[in-house]
PDB file of C-alpha atoms in Angstrom:
ATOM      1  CA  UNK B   5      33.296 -34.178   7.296  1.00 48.00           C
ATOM      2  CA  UNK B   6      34.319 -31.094   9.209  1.00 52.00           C
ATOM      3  CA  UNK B   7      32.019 -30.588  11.834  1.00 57.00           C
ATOM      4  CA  UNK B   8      32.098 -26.273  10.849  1.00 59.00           C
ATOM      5  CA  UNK B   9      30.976 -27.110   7.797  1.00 59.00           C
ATOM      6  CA  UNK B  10      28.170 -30.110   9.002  1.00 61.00           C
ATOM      7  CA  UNK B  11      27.121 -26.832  10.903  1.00 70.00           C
ATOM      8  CA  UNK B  12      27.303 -24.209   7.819  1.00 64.00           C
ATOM      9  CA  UNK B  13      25.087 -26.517   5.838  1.00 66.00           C
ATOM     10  CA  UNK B  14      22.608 -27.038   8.553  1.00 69.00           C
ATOM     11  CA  UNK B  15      22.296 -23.106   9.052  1.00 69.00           C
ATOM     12  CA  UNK B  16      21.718 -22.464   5.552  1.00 63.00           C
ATOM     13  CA  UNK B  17      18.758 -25.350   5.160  1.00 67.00           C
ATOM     14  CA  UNK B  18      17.267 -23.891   7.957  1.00 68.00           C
ATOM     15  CA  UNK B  19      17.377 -20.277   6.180  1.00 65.00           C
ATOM     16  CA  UNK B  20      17.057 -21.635   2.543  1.00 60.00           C
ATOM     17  CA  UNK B  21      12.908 -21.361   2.823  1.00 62.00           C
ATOM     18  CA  UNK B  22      12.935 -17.629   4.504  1.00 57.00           C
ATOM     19  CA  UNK B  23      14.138 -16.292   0.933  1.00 58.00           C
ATOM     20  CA  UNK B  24      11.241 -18.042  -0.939  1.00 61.00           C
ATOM     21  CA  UNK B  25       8.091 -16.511  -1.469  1.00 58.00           C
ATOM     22  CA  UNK B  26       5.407 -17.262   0.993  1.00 60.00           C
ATOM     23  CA  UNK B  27       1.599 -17.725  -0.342  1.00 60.00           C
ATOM     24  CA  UNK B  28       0.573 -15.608   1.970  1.00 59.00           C
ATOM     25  CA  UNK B  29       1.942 -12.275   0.394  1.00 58.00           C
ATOM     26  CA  UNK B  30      -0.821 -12.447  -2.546  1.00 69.00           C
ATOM     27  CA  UNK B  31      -3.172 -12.056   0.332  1.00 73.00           C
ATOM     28  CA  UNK B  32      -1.434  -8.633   0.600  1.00 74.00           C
ATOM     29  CA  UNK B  33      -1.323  -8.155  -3.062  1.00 78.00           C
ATOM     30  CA  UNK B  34      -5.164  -8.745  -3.199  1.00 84.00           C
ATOM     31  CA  UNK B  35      -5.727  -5.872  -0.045  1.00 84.00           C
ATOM     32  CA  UNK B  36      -3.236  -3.320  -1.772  1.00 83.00           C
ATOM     33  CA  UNK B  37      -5.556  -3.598  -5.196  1.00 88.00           C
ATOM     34  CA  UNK B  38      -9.066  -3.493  -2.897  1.00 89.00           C
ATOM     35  CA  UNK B  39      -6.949  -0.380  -1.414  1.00 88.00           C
ATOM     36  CA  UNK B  40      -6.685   1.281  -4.433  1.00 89.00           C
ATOM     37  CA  UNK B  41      -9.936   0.175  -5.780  1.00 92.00           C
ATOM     38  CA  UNK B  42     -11.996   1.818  -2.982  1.00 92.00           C
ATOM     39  CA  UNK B  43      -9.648   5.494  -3.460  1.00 92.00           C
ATOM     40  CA  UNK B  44     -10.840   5.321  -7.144  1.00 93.00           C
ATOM     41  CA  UNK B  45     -14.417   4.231  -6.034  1.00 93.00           C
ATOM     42  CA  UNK B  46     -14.236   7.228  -3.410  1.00 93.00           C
ATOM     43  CA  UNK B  47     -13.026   9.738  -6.296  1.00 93.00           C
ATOM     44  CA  UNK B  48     -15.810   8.682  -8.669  1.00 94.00           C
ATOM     45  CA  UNK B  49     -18.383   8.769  -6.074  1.00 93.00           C
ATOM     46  CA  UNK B  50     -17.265  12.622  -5.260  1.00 93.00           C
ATOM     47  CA  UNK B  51     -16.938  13.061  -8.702  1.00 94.00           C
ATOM     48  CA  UNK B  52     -20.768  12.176  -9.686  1.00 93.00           C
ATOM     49  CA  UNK B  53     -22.220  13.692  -6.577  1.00 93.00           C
ATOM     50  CA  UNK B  54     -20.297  17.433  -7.573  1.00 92.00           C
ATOM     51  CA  UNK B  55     -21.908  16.665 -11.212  1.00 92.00           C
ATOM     52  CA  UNK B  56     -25.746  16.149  -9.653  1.00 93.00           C
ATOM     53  CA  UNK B  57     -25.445  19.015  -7.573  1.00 91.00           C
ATOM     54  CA  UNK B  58     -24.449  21.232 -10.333  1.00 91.00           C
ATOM     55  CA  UNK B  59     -27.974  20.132 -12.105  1.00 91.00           C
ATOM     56  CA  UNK B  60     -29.936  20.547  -8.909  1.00 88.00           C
ATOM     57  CA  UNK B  61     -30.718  16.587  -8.228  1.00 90.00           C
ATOM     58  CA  UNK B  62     -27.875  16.346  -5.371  1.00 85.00           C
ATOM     59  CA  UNK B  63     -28.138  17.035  -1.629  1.00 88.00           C
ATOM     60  CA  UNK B  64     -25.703  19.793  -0.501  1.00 88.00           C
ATOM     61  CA  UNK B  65     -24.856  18.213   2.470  1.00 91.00           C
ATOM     62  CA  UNK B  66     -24.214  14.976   0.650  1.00 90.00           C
ATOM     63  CA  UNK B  67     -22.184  16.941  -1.620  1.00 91.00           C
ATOM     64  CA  UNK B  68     -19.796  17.924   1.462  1.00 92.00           C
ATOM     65  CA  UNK B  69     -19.844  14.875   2.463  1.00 93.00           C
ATOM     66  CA  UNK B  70     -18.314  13.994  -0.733  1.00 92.00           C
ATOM     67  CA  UNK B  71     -15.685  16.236  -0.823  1.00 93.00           C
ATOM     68  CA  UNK B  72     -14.341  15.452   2.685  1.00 94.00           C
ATOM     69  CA  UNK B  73     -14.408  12.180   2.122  1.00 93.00           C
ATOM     70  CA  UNK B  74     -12.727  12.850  -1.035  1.00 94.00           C
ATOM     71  CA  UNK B  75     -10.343  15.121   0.851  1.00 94.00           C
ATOM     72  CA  UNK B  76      -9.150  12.855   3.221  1.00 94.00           C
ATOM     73  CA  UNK B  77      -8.434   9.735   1.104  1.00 93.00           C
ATOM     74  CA  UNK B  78      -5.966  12.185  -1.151  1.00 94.00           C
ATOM     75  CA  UNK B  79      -4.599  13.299   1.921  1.00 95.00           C
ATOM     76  CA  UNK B  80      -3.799   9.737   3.158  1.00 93.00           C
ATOM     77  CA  UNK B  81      -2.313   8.919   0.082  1.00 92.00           C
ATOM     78  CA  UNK B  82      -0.084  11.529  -0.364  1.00 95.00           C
ATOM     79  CA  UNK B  83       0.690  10.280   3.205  1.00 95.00           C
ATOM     80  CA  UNK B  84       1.881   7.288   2.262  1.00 92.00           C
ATOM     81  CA  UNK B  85       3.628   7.985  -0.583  1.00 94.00           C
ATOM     82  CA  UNK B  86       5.593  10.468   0.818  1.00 96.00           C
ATOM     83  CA  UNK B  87       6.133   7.773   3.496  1.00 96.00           C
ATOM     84  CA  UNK B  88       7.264   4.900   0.621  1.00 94.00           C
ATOM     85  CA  UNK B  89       9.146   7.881  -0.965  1.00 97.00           C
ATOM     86  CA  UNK B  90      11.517   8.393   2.597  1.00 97.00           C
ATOM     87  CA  UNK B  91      11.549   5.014   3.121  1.00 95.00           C
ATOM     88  CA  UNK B  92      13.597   4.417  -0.196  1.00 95.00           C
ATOM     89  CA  UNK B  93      16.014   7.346  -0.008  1.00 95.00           C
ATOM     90  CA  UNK B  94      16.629   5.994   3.257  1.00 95.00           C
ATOM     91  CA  UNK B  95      17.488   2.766   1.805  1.00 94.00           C
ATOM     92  CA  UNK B  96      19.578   4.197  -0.606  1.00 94.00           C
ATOM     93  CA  UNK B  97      21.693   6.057   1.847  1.00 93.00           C
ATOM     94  CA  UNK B  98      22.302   2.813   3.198  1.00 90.00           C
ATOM     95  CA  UNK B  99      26.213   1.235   2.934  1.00 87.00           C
ATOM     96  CA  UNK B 100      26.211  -1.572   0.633  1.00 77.00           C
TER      97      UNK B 100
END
């Protein structure tokens, strides 16, 4: 056997397990859905505090609160996504 090709074969065991999936990305699954699980929770908790201050039975200042907490989890997001959104045109302006 050729030692070049002793060598190829080596190389390419050695990378064969960085293309398989590691267990470790469902741990980042599982923190992308809490992610989005506490935006919603932060909507719907803006949401129902706007609705008992309409009817009297909410604190104003909780109310503000509410909507600036509100205010800056939309603005993160749209951070991000306009961030995920570059990120991908810049891959596809990438030579193939």
């Amino acid at each position: 056997m050729d030692i070049r090709s002793l060598s190829a074969a080596q190389s390419y065991a050695f990378a064969r397990p960085a293309t398989q999936p590691e267990p470790d990305h469902n741990g980042m699954a599982q923190g992308m859905r809490l992610t989005f699980q506490d935006f919603a929770t932060t909507l719907k908790h803006s949401e129902h505090m706007a609705e008992a201050s309409m009817v009297g039975q909410a604190d104003p200042h909780a109310l503000v609160q509410a909507l600036a907490q509100t205010e800056l989890a939309v603005e993160t997001a749209v951070i991000v996504r306009n961030k995920v959104v570059e990120a991908y045109q810049e891959i596809l302006r990438m030579p193939v």
